[in-house]
Coordinates of C-alpha atoms in Angstrom, one line a residue:
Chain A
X1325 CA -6.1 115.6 -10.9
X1326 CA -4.9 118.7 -12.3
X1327 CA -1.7 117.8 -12.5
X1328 CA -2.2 114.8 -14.4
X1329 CA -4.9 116.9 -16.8
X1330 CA -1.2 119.1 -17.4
X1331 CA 0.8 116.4 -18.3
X1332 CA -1.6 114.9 -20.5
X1333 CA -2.0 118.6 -22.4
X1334 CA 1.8 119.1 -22.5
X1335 CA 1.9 115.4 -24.1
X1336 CA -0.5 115.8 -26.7
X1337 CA 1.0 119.4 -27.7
X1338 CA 3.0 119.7 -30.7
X1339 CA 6.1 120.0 -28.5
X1340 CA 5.5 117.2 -26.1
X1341 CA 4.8 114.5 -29.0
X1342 CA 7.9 115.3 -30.8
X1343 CA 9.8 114.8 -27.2
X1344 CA 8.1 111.2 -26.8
X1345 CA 8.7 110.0 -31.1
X1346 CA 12.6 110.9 -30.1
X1347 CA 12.7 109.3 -26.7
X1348 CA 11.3 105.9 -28.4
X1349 CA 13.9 105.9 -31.2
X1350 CA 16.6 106.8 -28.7
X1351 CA 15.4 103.6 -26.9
X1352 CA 14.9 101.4 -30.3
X1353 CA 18.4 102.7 -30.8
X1354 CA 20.0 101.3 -28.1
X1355 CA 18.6 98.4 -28.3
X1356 CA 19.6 97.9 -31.3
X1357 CA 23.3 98.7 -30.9
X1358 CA 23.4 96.6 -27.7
X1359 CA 24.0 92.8 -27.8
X1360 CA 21.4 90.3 -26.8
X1361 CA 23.1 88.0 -24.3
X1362 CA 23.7 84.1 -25.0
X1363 CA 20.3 81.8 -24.7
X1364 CA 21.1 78.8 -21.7
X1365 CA 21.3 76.3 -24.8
X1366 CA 24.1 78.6 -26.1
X1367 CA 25.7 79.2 -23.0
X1368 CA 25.5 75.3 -22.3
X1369 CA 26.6 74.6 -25.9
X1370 CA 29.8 76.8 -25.3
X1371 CA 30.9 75.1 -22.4
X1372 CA 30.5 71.3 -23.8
X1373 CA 32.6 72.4 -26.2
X1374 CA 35.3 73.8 -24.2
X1375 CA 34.5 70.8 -21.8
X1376 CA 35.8 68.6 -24.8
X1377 CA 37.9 70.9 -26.4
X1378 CA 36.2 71.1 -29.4
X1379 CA 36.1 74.5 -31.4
X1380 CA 33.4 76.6 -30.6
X1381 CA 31.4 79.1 -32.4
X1382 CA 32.9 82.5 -33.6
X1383 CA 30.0 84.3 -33.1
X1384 CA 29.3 82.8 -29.9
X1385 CA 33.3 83.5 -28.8
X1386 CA 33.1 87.0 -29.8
X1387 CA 29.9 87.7 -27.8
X1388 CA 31.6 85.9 -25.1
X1389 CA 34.3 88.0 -24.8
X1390 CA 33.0 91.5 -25.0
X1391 CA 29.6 90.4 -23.1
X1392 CA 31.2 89.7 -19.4
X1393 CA 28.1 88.4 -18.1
X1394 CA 27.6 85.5 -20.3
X1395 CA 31.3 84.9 -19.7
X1396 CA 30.6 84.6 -16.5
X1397 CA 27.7 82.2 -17.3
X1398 CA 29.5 80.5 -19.7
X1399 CA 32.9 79.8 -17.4
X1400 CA 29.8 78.8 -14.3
X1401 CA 28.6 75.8 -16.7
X1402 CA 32.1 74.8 -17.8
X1403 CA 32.5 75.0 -14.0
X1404 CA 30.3 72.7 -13.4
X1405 CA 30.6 70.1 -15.9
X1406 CA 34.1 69.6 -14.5
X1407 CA 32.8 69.6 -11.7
X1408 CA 29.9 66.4 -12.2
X1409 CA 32.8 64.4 -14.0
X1410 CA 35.2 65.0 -10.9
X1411 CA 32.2 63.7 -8.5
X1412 CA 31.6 60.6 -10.7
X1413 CA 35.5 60.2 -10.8
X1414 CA 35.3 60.3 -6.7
X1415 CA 32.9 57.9 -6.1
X1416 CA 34.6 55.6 -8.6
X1417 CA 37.8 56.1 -6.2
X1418 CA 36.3 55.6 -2.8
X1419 CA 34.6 52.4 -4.3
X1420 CA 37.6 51.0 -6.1
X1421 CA 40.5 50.9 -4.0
X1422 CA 44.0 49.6 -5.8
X1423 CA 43.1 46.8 -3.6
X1424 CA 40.3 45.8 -5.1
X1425 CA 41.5 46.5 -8.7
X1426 CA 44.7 44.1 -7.9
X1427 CA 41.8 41.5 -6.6
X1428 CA 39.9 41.9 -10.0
X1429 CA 42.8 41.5 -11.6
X1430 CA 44.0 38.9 -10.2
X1431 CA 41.0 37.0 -11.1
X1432 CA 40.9 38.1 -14.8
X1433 CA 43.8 36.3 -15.1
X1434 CA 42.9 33.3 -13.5
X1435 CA 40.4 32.7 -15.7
X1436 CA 42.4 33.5 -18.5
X1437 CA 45.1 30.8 -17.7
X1438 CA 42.0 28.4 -17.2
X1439 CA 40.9 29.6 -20.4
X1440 CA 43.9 28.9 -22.5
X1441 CA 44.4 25.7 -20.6
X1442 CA 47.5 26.7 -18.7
X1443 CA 46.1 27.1 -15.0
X1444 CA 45.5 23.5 -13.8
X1445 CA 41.9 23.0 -12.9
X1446 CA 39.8 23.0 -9.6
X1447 CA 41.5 20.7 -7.5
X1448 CA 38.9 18.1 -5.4
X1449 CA 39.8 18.2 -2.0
X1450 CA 39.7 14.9 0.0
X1451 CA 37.3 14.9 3.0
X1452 CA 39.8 15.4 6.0
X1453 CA 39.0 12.2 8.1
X1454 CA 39.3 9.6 5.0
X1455 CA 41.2 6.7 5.3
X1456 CA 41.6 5.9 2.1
X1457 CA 41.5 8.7 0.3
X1458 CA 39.8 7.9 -3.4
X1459 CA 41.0 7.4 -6.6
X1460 CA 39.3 10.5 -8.7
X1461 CA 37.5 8.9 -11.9
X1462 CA 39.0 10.4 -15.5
X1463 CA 36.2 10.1 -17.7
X1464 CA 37.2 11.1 -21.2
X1465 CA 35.3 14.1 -22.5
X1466 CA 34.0 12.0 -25.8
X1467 CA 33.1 8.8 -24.3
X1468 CA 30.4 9.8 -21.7
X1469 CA 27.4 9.9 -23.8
X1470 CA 26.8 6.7 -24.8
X1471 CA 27.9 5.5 -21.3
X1472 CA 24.9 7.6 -19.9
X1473 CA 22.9 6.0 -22.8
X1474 CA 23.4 2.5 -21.7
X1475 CA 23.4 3.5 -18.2
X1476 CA 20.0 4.9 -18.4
X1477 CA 18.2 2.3 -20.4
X1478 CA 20.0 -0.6 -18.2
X1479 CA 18.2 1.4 -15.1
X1480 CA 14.7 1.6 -17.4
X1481 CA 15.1 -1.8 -17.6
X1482 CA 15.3 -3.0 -14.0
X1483 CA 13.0 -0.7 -13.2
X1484 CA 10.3 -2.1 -15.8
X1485 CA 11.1 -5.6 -14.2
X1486 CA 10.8 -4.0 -10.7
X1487 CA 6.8 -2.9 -11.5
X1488 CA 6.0 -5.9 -12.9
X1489 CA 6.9 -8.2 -10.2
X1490 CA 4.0 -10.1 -8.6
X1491 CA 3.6 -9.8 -4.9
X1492 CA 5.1 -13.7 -3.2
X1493 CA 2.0 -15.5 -3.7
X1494 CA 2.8 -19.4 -3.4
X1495 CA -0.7 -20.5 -4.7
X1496 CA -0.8 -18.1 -7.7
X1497 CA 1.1 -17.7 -10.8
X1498 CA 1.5 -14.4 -12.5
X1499 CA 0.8 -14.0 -16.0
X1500 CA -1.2 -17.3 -16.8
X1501 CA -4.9 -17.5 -17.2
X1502 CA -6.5 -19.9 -14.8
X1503 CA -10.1 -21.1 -14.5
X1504 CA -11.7 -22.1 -11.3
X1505 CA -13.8 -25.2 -11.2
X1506 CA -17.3 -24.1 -11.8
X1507 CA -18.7 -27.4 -9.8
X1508 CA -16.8 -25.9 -7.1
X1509 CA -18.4 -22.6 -6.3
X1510 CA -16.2 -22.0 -3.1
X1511 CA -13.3 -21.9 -5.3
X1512 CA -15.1 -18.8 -7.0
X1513 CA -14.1 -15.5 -6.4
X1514 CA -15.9 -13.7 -3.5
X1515 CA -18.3 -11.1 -4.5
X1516 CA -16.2 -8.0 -2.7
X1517 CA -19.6 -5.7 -2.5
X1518 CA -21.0 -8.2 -0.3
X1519 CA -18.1 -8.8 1.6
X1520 CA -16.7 -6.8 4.8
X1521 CA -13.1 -5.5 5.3
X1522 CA -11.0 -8.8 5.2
X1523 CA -13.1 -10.3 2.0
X1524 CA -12.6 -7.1 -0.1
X1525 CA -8.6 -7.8 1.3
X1526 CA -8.5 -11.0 -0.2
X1527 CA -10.5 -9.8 -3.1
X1528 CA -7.9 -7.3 -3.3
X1529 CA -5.0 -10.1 -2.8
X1530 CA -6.4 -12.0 -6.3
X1531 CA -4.0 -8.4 -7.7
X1532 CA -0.7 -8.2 -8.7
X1533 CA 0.9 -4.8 -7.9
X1534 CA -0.4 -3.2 -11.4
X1535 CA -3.7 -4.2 -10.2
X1536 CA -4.0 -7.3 -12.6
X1537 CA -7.1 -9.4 -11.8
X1538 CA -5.6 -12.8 -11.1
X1539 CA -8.2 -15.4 -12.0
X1540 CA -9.7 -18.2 -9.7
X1541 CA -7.4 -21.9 -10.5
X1542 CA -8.6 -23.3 -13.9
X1543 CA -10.3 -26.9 -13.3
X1544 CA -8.3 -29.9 -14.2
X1545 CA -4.8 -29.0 -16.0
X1546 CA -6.1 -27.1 -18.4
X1547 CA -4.2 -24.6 -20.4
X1548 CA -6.0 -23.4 -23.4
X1549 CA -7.1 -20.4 -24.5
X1550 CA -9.7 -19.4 -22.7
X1551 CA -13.1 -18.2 -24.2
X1552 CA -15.9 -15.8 -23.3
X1553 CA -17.9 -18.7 -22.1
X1554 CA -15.2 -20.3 -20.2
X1555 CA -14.7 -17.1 -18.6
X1556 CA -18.1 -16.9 -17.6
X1557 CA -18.0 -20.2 -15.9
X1558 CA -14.6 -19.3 -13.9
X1559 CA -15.7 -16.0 -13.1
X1560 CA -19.4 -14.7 -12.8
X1561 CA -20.0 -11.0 -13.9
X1562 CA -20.6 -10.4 -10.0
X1563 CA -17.4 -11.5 -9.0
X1564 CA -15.8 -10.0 -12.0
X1565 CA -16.9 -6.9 -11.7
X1566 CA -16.2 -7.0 -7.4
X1567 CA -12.5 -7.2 -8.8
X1568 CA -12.5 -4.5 -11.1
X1569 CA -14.3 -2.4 -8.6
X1570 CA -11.5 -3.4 -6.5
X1571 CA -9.1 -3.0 -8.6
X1572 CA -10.3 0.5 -9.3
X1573 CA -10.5 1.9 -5.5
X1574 CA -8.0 -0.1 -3.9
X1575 CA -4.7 1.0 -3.0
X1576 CA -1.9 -1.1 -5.5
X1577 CA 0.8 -0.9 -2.5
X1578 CA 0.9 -3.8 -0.8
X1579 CA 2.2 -2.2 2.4
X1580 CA -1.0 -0.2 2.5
X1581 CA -3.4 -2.7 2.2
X1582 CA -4.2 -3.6 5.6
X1583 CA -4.6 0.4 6.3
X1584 CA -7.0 0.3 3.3
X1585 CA -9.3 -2.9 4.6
X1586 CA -9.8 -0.9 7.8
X1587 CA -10.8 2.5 6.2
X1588 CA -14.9 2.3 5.6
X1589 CA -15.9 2.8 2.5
X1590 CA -18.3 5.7 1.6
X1591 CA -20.2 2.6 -0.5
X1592 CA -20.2 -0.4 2.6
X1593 CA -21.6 3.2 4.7
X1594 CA -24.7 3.5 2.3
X1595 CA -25.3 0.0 3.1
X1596 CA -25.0 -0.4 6.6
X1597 CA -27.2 2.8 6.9
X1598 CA -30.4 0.3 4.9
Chain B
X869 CA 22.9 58.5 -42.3
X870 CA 26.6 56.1 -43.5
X871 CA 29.2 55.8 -40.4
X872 CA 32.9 56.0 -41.7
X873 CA 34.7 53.7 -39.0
X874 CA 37.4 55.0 -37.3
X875 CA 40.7 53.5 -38.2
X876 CA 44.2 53.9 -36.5
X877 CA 45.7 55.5 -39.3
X878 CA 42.8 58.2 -39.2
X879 CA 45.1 61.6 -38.9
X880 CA 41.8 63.4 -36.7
X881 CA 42.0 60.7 -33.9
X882 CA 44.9 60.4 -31.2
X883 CA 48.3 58.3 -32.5
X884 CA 47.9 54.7 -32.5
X885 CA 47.6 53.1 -29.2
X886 CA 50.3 50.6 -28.1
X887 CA 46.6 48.5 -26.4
X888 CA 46.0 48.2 -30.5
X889 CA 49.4 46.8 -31.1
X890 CA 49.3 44.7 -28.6
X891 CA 46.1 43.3 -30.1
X892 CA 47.5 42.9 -33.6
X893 CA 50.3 41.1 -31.7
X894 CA 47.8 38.7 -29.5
X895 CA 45.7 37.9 -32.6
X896 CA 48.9 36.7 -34.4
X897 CA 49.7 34.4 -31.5
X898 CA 46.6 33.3 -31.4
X899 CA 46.4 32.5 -34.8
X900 CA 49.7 30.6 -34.2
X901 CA 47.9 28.5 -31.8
X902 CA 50.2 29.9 -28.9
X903 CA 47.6 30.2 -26.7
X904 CA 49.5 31.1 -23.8
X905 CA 51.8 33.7 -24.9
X906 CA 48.9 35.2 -26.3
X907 CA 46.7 34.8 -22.9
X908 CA 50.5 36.5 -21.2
X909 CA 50.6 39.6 -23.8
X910 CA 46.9 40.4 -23.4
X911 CA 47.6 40.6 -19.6
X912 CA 49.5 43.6 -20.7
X913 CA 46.3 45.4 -22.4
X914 CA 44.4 44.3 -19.2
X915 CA 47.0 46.1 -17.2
X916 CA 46.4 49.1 -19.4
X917 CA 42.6 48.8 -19.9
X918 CA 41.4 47.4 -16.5
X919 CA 41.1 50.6 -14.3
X920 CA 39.3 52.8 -17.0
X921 CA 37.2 49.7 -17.8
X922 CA 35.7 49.1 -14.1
X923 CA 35.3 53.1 -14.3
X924 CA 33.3 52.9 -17.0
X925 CA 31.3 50.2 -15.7
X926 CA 30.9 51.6 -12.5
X927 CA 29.1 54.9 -13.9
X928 CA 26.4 52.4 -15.4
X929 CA 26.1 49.6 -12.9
X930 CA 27.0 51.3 -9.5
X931 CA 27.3 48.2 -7.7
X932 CA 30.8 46.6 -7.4
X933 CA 29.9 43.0 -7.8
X934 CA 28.2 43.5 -10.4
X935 CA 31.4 46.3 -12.2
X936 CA 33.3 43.3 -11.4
X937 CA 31.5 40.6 -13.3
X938 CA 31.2 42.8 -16.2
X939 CA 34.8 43.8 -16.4
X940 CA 36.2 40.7 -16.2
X941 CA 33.2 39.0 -18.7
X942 CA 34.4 41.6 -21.1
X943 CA 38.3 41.0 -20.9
X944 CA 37.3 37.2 -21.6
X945 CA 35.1 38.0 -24.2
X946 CA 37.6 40.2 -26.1
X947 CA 40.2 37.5 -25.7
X948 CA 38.2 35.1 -27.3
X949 CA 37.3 37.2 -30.1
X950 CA 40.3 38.8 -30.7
X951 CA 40.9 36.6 -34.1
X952 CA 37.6 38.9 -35.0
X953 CA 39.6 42.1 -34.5
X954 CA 40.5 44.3 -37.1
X955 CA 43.9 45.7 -37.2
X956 CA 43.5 48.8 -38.6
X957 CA 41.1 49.8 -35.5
X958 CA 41.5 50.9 -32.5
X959 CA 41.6 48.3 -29.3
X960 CA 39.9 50.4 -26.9
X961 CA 37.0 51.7 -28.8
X962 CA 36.2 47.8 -29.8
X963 CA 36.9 46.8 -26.3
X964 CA 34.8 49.9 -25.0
X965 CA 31.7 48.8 -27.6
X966 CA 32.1 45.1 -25.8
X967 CA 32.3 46.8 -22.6
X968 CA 29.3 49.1 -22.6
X969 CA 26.9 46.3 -24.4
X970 CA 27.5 44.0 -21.5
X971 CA 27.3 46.7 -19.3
X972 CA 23.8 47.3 -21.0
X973 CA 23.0 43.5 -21.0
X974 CA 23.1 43.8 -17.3
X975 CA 21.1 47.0 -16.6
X976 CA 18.5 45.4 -18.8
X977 CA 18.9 42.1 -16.6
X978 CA 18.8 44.3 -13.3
X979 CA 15.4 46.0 -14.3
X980 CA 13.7 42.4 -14.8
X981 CA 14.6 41.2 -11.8
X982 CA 13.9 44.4 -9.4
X983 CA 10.7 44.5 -11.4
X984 CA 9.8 41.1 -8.7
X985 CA 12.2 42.0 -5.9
X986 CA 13.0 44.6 -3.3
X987 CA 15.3 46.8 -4.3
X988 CA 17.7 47.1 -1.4
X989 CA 20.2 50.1 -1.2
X990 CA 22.7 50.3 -3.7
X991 CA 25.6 51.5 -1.3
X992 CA 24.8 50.0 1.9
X993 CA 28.2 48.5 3.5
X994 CA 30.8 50.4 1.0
X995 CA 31.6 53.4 3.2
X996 CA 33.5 51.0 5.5
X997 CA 36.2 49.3 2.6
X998 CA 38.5 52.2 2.8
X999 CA 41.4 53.0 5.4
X1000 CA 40.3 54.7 8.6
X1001 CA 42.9 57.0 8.9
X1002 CA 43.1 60.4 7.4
X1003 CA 39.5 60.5 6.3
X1004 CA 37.0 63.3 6.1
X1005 CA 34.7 63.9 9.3
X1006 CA 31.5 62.3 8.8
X1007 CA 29.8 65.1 8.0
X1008 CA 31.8 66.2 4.9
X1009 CA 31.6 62.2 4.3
X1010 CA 27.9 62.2 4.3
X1011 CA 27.2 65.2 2.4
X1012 CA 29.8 64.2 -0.7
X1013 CA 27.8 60.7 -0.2
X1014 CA 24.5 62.4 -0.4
X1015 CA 25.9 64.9 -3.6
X1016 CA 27.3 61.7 -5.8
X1017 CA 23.9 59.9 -5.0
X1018 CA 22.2 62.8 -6.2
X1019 CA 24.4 62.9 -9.5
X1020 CA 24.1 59.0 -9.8
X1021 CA 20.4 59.3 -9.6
X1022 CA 20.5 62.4 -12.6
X1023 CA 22.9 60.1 -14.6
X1024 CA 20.6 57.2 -14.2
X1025 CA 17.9 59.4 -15.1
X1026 CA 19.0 59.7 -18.9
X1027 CA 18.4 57.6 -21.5
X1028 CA 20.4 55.5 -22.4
X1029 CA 22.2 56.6 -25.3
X1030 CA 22.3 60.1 -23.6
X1031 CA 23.9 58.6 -20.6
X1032 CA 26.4 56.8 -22.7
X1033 CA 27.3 59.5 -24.1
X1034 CA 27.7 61.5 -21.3
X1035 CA 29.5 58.6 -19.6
X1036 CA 32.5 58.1 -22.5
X1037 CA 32.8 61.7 -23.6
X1038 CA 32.3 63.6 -20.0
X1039 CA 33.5 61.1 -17.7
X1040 CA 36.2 59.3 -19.6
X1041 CA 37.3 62.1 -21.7
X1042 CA 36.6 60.7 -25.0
X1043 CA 36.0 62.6 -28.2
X1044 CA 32.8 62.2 -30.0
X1045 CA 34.5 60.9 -33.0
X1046 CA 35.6 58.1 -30.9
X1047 CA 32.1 57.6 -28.8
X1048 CA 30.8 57.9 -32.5
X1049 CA 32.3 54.5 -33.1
X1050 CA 31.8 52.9 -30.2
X1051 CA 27.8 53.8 -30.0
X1052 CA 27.4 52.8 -34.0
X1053 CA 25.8 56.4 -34.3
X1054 CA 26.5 59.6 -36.9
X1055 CA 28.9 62.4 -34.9
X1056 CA 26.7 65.0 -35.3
X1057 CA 23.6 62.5 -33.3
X1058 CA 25.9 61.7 -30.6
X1059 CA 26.5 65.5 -29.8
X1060 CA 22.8 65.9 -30.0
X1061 CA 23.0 63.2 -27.4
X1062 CA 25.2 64.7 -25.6
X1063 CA 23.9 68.3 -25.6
X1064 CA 20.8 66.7 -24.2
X1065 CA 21.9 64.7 -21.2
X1066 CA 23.9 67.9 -19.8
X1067 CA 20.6 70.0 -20.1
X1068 CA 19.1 67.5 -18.7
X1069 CA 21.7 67.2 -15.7
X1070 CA 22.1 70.5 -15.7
X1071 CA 18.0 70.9 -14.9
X1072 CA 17.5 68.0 -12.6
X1073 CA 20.7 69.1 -10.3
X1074 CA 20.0 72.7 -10.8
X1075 CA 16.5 71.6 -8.7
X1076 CA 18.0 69.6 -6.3
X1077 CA 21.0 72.5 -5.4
X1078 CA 24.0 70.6 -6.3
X1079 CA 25.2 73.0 -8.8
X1080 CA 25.2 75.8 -6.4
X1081 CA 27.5 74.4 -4.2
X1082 CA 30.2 72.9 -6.2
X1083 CA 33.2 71.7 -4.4
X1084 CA 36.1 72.2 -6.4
X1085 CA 38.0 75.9 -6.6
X1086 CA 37.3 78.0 -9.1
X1087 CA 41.1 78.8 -9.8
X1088 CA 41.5 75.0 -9.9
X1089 CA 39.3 74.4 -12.2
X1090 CA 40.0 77.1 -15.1
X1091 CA 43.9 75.5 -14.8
X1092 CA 42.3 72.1 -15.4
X1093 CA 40.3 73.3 -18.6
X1094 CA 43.5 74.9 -19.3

C-alpha cells in the first residue's frame, strides 16, 4: 500500500506528469508514422484484382509492399481464389471425361443434321417375326387435317346411330307413337309399383336404350297425332308415371337388366315391411 | 445506368475470335439457304465452344444429364438463331448469354420440382465413370469429394447474379467487360457482384476449414498468377 501511495505522489509531481504528457505523444507519434494495415475488404479486393489481372490500387500496392504482413494476407487470398477455381475446374474433369464430351458431341450433331434435314429420320423397325413386313403409310404433312376432320365426324356419326338403336324388339317399333286399345285394359301398360321383379322388367322392356317410353299399340291403324286426351286413354297417369319411374331408376344397359329385376328395391322394401 | 455493347472491333477486349468469324460465315450460308454447309461449319464453333460450354454449365447445374441437355439445347438454339447474330459481336459472349439463361431456365425448373420431390444426391454413381487405374487412394478421393461438395454447396449458396459472376469471371477466366455483356449489367455492378460472392465464399469456406487446407503449392500457384 505504500508503494502504490509512492507512485501515485511521484505521478502527480511536477516531474512525473511531464514524464507521462511525453510518453503519450511518443505513443500518438508512432502511431501516427506507422501504417494501418489493409481492412479484409481491401485485402480481398487486391487479390480479385490480381486474380483477374486487373490494375489495382496504388495506394493499396504501395502499402502492400512495404507492409509484409498484409502481403502475406494479400498473396493467402489470391492463394486461395486460385485455389476454389482449380477445385471447380477438378470436379468438372472427373465428371466430364473426353469420353463423354465425344458422346455429347456426337449427339449435338445428330440433331443438327436432323435439324437441317440432312440426317435421315428415325428409321421404324419391323417386328422380328413378321411375315410380311408392312408397307409404312406417307401421309403428307398438309393433308392430315382435314383427313382427321372427316375421320372424326364419320366416327361421331356411327356412334350417334350406335346410341340410338332400339333394343330387337319384334312387336315394337321405335320412334312412332302408338296407342293401346282402351277397351282392352290388358293391353295397358302394367302399373310397375304394384308389380314384382319380372313386371317392373317388362315395364322396363316398353324402353329403348336412351330410356324412351315406348307406348302401348295404338287401337285400330291409327296414325295421327296423338292428343292429350288420346294419351290419357292409351296410357293412364299410373302407368305413365310407373314408366317414368322406371325409366328414372332403371339401369339403360340391357345386359344389366336381369341383375337389376333381382336387386330389391329400397321402395318394393317399404312395402313389403306394411 | 446505359450499357455500351461490346463489339469485336472494341480495342480493350481480346482480338477477334475466329468462333465470331465462323459465325459471320454460318449466318451467310444460312442466309444462302445452304443449310448444310452451314449446320458442317458451325460443327467447327461446337468443336471450339463445347468443352468450356458443358463447364460452364456444370458449375450451375451439377448434374451431368442435365449439363448435357443444356449444352446441346443451347448449340441448337444458337444455330437456329444465328440469322439474329450480329457481326460486329462477339460469338462466345452471345453464345455464353444463351448458355447461362438456359442454364438459369433449368435451375428455376429444378427448384419447382424438388419443391414436390425428394431430392436424391446429386453425385451418387459418378465416382465410378473414370478409369481404375492410376487413381488416388480412397481416402484422398473422398476428402477432395467432400472439399468440391463443400465449394459446390458455397457456390450454390450465392445469388444468382453473384454466382454468375463468379462462375464466368473466376472459373472461366473472363473479364468483367465481357461478363458485363453477357449478364446485361453496368461493369462497375458486376464487380460489386463479384466482390460480393468471393466474401461471401471466402466467409462460408473460411467456417467450414477449406481455406486452411488448400491443396495446391504455394510456389505453384504464384507461377500460375504469374
Amino acid at each position: 500500500m505504500a508503494e502504490r501511495a509512492d507512485i501515485t505522489a511521484a505521478v502527480r509531481s511536477p516531474r512525473g506528469s511531464r514524464l507521462v504528457s511525453c510518453m503519450r505523444s511518443l505513443g500518438r507519434f508512432a502511431w501516427s508514422t506507422t501504417p494501418a494495415h489493409l481492412s479484409d475488404d481491401q485485402v480481398l479486393a487486391l487479390a480479385v484484382d490480381w486474380a483477374d489481372g486487373r490494375p489495382t490500387d496504388p495506394t493499396v500496392t504501395q502499402h502492400v509492399t512495404s507492409c509484409r504482413r498484409c502481403d502475406r494476407r494479400s498473396r493467402d487470398a489470391a492463394d486461395q481464389l486460385l485455389a476454389l477455381a482449380d477445385a471447380a475446374t477438378a470436379s468438372f474433369d472427373d465428371t466430364f471425361t473426353p469420353d463423354v464430351l465425344h458422346a455429347q458431341r456426337t449427339r449435338i450433331g445428330r440433331r443438327l443434321n436432323r435439324l437441317v434435314g440432312t440426317a435421315a429420320p428415325g428409321r421404324l423397325l419391323d417386328f422380328p417375326f413378321a411375315r410380311n413386313p408392312r408397307r409404312r403409310i406417307h401421309v403428307s404433312s398438309g393433308g392430315w387435317m382435314p383427313a382427321a376432320v372427316v375421320g372424326a365426324l364419320l366416327l361421331g356419326l356411327a356412334a350417334g346411330q350406335l346410341v340410338h338403336l332400339h333394343p330387337l324388339d319384334a312387336g315394337a317399333s321405335a320412334t312412332t307413337t302408338r296407342a293401346a286399345d282402351p277397351r282392352n285394359p290388358e293391353q295397358r301398360a302394367p302399373d310397375p309399383r304394384a308389380a314384382s321383379g319380372p313386371a317392373r322388367l317388362g315395364a322396363a322392356q316398353d324402353m329403348d336404350m336412351t330410356g324412351t317410353i315406348e307406348l302401348p299399340p295404338l287401337p285400330g291403324n291409327y296414325t295421327g297425332p296423338l292428343t292429350l286426351d288420346a294419351f290419357a286413354q292409351v296410357m293412364p297417369d299410373e302407368a305413365f308415371l310407373g314408366s317414368l319411374d322406371v325409366a328414372l331408376t332403371s339401369t339403360q344397359v340391357s345386359e344389366l337388366v336381369s341383375i337389376d329385376a333381382l336387386t330389391p328395391r329400397v321402395r318394393d322394401l317399404a312395402i313389403d315391411i306394411r | 445506368m446505359t450499357r455500351t455493347p461490346i463489339s469485336a472491333t472494341d480495342p480493350d477486349v481480346r482480338p477477334v475470335a475466329i468462333e465470331t468469324l465462323l459465325a459471320g460465315e454460318v449466318k451467310q450460308l444460312l442466309a444462302a439457304g445452304q443449310r448444310a454447309q452451314a449446320a458442317e461449319r458451325f460443327g467447327e464453333i461446337i468443336d471450339r465452344q463445347q468443352r468450356r460450354a458443358a463447364r460452364i454449365a456444370y458449375h450451375y447445374l451439377r448434374d451431368p444429364a442435365e449439363v448435357d441437355e443444356v449444352v446441346q439445347d443451347a448449340f441448337l438454339k444458337a444455330f437456329l438463331h444465328l440469322p439474329s447474330f450480329r457481326d460486329d459481336l462477339f460469338f462466345e459472349l452471345w453464345f455464353t448469354r444463351i448458355l447461362v439463361n438456359a442454364c438459369l431456365d433449368r435451375l428455376t425448373a429444378r427448384n419447382r420440382r424438388t419443391r414436390w420431390l425428394v431430392q436424391q444426391e446429386p453425385h451418387e454413381g459418378m465416382a465410378d465413370t473414370g478409369p481404375a487405374s492410376h487413381e488416388p487412394s480412397p481416402e484422398t478421393r473422398l476428402l477432395a469429394k467432400e472439399r468440391r461438395a463443400q465449394l459446390e454447396a458455397a457456390v450454390d449458396r450465392l445469388p444468382t447474379r453473384q454466382r454468375t459472376a463468379v462462375i464466368l469471371i473466376h472459373f472461366e477466366g473472363r473479364t468483367t467487360r465481357e461478363v458485363s455483356v453477357v449478364m446485361g449489367l453496368n461493369e462497375s455492378t458486376v464487380r460489386v457482384h463479384l466482390f460480393r460472392a468471393v466474401r461471401k465464399l471466402r466467409g462460408s469456406l473460411n467456417r467450414d476449414g477449406w481455406l486452411s487446407r488448400t491443396p495446391l503449392d504455394r510456389d505453384d500457384r504464384s507461377r500460375r498468377r504469374a
